[in-house]
C-alpha atoms as a printed R data frame, in Angstrom:
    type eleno elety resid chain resno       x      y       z
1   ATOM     1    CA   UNK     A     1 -12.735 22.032  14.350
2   ATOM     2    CA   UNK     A     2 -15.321 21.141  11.903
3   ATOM     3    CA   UNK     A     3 -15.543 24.649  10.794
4   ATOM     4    CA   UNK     A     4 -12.030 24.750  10.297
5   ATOM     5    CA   UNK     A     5 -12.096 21.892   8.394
6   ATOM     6    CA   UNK     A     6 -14.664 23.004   5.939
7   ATOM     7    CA   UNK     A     7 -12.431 25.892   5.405
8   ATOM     8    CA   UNK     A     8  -9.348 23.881   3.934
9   ATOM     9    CA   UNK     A     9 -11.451 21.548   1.992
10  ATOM    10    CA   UNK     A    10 -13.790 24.237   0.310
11  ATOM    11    CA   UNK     A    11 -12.822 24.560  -3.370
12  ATOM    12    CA   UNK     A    12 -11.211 21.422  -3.860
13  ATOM    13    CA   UNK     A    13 -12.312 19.133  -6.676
14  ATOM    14    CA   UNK     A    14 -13.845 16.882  -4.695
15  ATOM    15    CA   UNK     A    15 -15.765 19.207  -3.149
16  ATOM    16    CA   UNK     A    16 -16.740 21.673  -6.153
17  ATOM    17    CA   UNK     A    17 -20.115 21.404  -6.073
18  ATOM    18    CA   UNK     A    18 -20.664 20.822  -2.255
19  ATOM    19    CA   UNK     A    19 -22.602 23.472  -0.314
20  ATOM    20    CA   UNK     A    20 -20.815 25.368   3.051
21  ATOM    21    CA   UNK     A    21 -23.599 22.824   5.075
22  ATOM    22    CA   UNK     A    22 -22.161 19.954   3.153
23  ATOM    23    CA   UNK     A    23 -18.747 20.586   3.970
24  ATOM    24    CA   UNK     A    24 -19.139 21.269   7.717
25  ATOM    25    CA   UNK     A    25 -21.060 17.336   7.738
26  ATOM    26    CA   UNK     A    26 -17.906 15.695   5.894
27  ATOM    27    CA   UNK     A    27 -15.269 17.711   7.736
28  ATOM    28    CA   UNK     A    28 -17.011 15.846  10.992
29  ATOM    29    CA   UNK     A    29 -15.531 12.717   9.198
30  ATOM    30    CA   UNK     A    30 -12.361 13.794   8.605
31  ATOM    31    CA   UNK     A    31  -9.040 13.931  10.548
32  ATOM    32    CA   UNK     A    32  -6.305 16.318  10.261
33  ATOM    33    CA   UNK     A    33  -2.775 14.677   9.706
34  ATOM    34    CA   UNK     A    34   0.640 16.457   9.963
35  ATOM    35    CA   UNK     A    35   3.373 14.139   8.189
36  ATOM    36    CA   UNK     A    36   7.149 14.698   7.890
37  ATOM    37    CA   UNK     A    37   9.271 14.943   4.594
38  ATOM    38    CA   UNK     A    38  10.807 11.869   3.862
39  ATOM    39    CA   UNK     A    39   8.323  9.817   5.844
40  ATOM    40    CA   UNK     A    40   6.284  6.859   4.451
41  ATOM    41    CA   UNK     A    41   2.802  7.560   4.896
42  ATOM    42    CA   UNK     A    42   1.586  4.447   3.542
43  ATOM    43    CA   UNK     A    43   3.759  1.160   1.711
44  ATOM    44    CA   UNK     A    44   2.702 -1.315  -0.905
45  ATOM    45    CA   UNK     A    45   1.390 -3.807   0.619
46  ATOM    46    CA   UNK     A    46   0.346 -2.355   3.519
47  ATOM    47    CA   UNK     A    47  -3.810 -3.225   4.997
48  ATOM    48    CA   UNK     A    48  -5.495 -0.490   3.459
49  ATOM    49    CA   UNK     A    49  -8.968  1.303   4.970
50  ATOM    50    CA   UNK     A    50  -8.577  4.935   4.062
51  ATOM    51    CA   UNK     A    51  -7.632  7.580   1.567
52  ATOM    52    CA   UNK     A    52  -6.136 11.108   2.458
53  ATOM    53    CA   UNK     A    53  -6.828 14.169   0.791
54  ATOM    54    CA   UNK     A    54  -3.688 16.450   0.485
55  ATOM    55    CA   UNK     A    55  -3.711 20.330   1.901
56  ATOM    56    CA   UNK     A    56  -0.385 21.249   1.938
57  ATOM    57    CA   UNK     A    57   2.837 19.544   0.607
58  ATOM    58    CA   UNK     A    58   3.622 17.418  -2.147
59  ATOM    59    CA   UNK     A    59   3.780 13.245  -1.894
60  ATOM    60    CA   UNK     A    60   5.324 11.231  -4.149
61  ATOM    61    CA   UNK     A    61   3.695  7.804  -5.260
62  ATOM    62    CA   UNK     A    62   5.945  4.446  -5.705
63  ATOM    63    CA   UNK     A    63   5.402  1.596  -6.553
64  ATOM    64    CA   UNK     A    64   7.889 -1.912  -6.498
65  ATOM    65    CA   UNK     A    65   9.523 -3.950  -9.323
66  ATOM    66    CA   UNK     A    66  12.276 -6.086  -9.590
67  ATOM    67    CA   UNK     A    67  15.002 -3.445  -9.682
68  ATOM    68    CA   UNK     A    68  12.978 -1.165  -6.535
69  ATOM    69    CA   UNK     A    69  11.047  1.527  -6.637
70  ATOM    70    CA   UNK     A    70   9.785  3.200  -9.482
71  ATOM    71    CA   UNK     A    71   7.941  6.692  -8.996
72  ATOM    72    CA   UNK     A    72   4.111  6.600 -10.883
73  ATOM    73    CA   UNK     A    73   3.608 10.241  -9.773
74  ATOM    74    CA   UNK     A    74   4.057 13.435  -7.361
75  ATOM    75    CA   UNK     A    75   0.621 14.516  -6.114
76  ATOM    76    CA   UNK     A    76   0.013 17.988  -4.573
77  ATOM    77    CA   UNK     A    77  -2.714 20.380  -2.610
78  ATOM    78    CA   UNK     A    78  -6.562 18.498  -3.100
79  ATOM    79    CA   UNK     A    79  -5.103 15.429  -4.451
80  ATOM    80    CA   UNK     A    80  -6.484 12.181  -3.299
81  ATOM    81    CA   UNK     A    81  -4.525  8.912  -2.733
82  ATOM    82    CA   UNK     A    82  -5.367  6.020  -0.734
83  ATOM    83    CA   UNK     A    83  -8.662  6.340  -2.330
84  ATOM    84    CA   UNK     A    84  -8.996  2.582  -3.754
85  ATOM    85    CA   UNK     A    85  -8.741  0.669  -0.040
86  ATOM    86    CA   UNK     A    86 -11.250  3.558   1.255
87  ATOM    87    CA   UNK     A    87 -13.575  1.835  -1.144
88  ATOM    88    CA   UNK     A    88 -11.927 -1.702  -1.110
89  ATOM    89    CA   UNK     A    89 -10.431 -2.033   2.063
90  ATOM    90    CA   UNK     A    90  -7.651 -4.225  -0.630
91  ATOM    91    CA   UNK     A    91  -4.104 -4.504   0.121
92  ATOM    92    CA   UNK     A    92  -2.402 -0.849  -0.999
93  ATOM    93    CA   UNK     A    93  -0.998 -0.884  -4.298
94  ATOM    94    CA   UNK     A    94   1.616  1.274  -3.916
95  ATOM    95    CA   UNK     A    95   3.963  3.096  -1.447
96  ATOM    96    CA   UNK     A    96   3.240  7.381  -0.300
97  ATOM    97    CA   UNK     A    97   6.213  9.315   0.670
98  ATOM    98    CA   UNK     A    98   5.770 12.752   1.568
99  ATOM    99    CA   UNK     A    99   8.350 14.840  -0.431
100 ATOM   100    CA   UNK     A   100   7.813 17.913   1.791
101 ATOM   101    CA   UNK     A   101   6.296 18.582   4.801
102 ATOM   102    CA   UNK     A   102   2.559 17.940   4.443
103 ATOM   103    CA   UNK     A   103  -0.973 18.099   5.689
104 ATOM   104    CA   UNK     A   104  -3.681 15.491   5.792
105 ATOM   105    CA   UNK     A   105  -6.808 14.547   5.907
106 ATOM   106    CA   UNK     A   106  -7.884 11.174   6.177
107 ATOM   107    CA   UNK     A   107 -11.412  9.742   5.563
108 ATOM   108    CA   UNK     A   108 -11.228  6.202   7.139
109 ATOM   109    CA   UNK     A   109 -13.585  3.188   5.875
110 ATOM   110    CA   UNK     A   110 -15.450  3.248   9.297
111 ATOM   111    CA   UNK     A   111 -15.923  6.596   9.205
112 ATOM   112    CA   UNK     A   112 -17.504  6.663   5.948
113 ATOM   113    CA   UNK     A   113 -19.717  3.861   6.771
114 ATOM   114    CA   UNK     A   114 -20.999  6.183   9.980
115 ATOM   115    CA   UNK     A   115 -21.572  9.457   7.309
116 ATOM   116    CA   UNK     A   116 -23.705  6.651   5.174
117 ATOM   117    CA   UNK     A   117 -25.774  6.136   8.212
118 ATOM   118    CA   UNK     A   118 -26.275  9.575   9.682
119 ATOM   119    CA   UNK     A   119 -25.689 11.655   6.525
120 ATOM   120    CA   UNK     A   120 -26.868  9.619   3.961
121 ATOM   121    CA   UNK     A   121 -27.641 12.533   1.579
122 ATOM   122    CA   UNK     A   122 -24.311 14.097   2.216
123 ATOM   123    CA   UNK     A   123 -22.634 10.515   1.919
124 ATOM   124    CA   UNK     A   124 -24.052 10.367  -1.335
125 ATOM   125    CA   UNK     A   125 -22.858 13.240  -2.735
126 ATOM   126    CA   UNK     A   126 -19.497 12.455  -1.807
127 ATOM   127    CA   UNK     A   127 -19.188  8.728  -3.319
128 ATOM   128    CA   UNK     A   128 -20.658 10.299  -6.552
129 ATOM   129    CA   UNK     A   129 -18.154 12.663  -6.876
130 ATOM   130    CA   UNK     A   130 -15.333 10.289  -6.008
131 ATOM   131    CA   UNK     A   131 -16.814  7.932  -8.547
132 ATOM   132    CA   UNK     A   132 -16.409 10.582 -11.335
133 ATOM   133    CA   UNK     A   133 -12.820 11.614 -10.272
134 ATOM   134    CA   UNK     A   134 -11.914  8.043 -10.010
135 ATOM   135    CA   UNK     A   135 -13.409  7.580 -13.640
136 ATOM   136    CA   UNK     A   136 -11.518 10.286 -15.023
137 ATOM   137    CA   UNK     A   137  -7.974  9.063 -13.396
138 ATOM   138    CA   UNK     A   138  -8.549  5.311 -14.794
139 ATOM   139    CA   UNK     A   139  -9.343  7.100 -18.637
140 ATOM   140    CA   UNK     A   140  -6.270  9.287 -18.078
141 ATOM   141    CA   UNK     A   141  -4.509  6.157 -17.480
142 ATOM   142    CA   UNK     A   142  -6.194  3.979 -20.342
143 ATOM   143    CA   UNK     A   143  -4.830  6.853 -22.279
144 ATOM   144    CA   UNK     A   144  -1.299  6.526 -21.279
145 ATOM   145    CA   UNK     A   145  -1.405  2.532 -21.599
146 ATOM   146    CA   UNK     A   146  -2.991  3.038 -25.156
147 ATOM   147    CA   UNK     A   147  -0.391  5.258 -25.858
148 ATOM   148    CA   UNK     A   148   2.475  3.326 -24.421
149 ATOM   149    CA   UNK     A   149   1.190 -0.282 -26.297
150 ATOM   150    CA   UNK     A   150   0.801  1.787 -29.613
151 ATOM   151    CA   UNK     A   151   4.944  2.614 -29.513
C-alpha cells in the first residue's frame, strides 16, 4: 500500500522536492480516507490532531459567526487542511465539508511523532516544507487583511 501511496502523493506541492525513497517512508504514515459529499469531515471546534491532504474531490472550508456559516474557501486535489492541530493539537478553527466525493489522506499527530523517531531525516524534510507552505498561506492572507483594512 505504501507504494501506492507514494504514487498519489508524488508531484504534489508538498512533496515537490521529495525523492521516490522519500515518498514510500511518508506514505507508511499516511492513511487513505474515502469521504462522502455533503459530509463534515471535521467542525469548528472539534479536538484537533491531524491534517489531510486532498487527492480527489473538492472540500469546502467554514467557519461560524453570529449569523452561521460563512465559507473562507473551496480547496481541491494536494491541498492541505487540518494542518494547524497536526502541529498544535489546538481546538479546529473551522468546519470541512466535502463538496464532492473525495479522497484522503490523513497524517495524524502520533504518527508524525513515530516518522520523527524512525525517519528523522525524512521527518525533517517534511516539517520544512510544511513550514514554507504554511508561510506562504499566512502572507497570502496578511495580503488580503491589508487589503481589506486599507478599503
Amino acid at each position: 500500500m505504501s507504494q501506492k501511496i507514494a504514487d498519489m502523493i508524488d508531484g504534489l506541492d508538498l512533496f515537490r522536492d521529495f525523492a521516490y525513497r522519500e515518498l514510500e517512508v511518508v506514505a507508511g504514515y499516511l492513511a487513505y480516507q474515502e469521504v462522502a459529499r455533503g459530509d463534515t469531515i471535521f467542525r469548528e471546534g472539534d479536538p484537533g490532531s491531524n491534517m489531510l491532504i486532498l487527492l480527489e474531490g473538492k472540500m469546502g472550508i467554514y467557519k461560524g459567526g453570529e449569523s452561521g456559516q460563512y465559507l473562507l474557501s473551496y480547496e481541491g486535489r494536494g491541498r492541505m487542511v487540518g494542518d494547524m492541530a497536526l502541529l498544535d493539537r489546538e481546538l479546529r478553527s473551522a468546519s470541512c465539508i466535502a463538496e464532492t466525493d473525495c479522497q484522503l489522506l490523513a497524517l495524524g499527530g502520533d504518527a508524525l511523532d513515530r516518522m520523527a523517531v524512525e525517519a528523522p531525516a525524512v521527518a525533517y524534510h517534511f516539517m520544512h516544507n510544511l513550514a514554507r507552505l504554511l508561510s506562504k498561506r499566512l502572507r497570502r492572507t496578511s495580503g488580503i487583511l491589508a487589503e481589506h483594512l486599507l478599503n
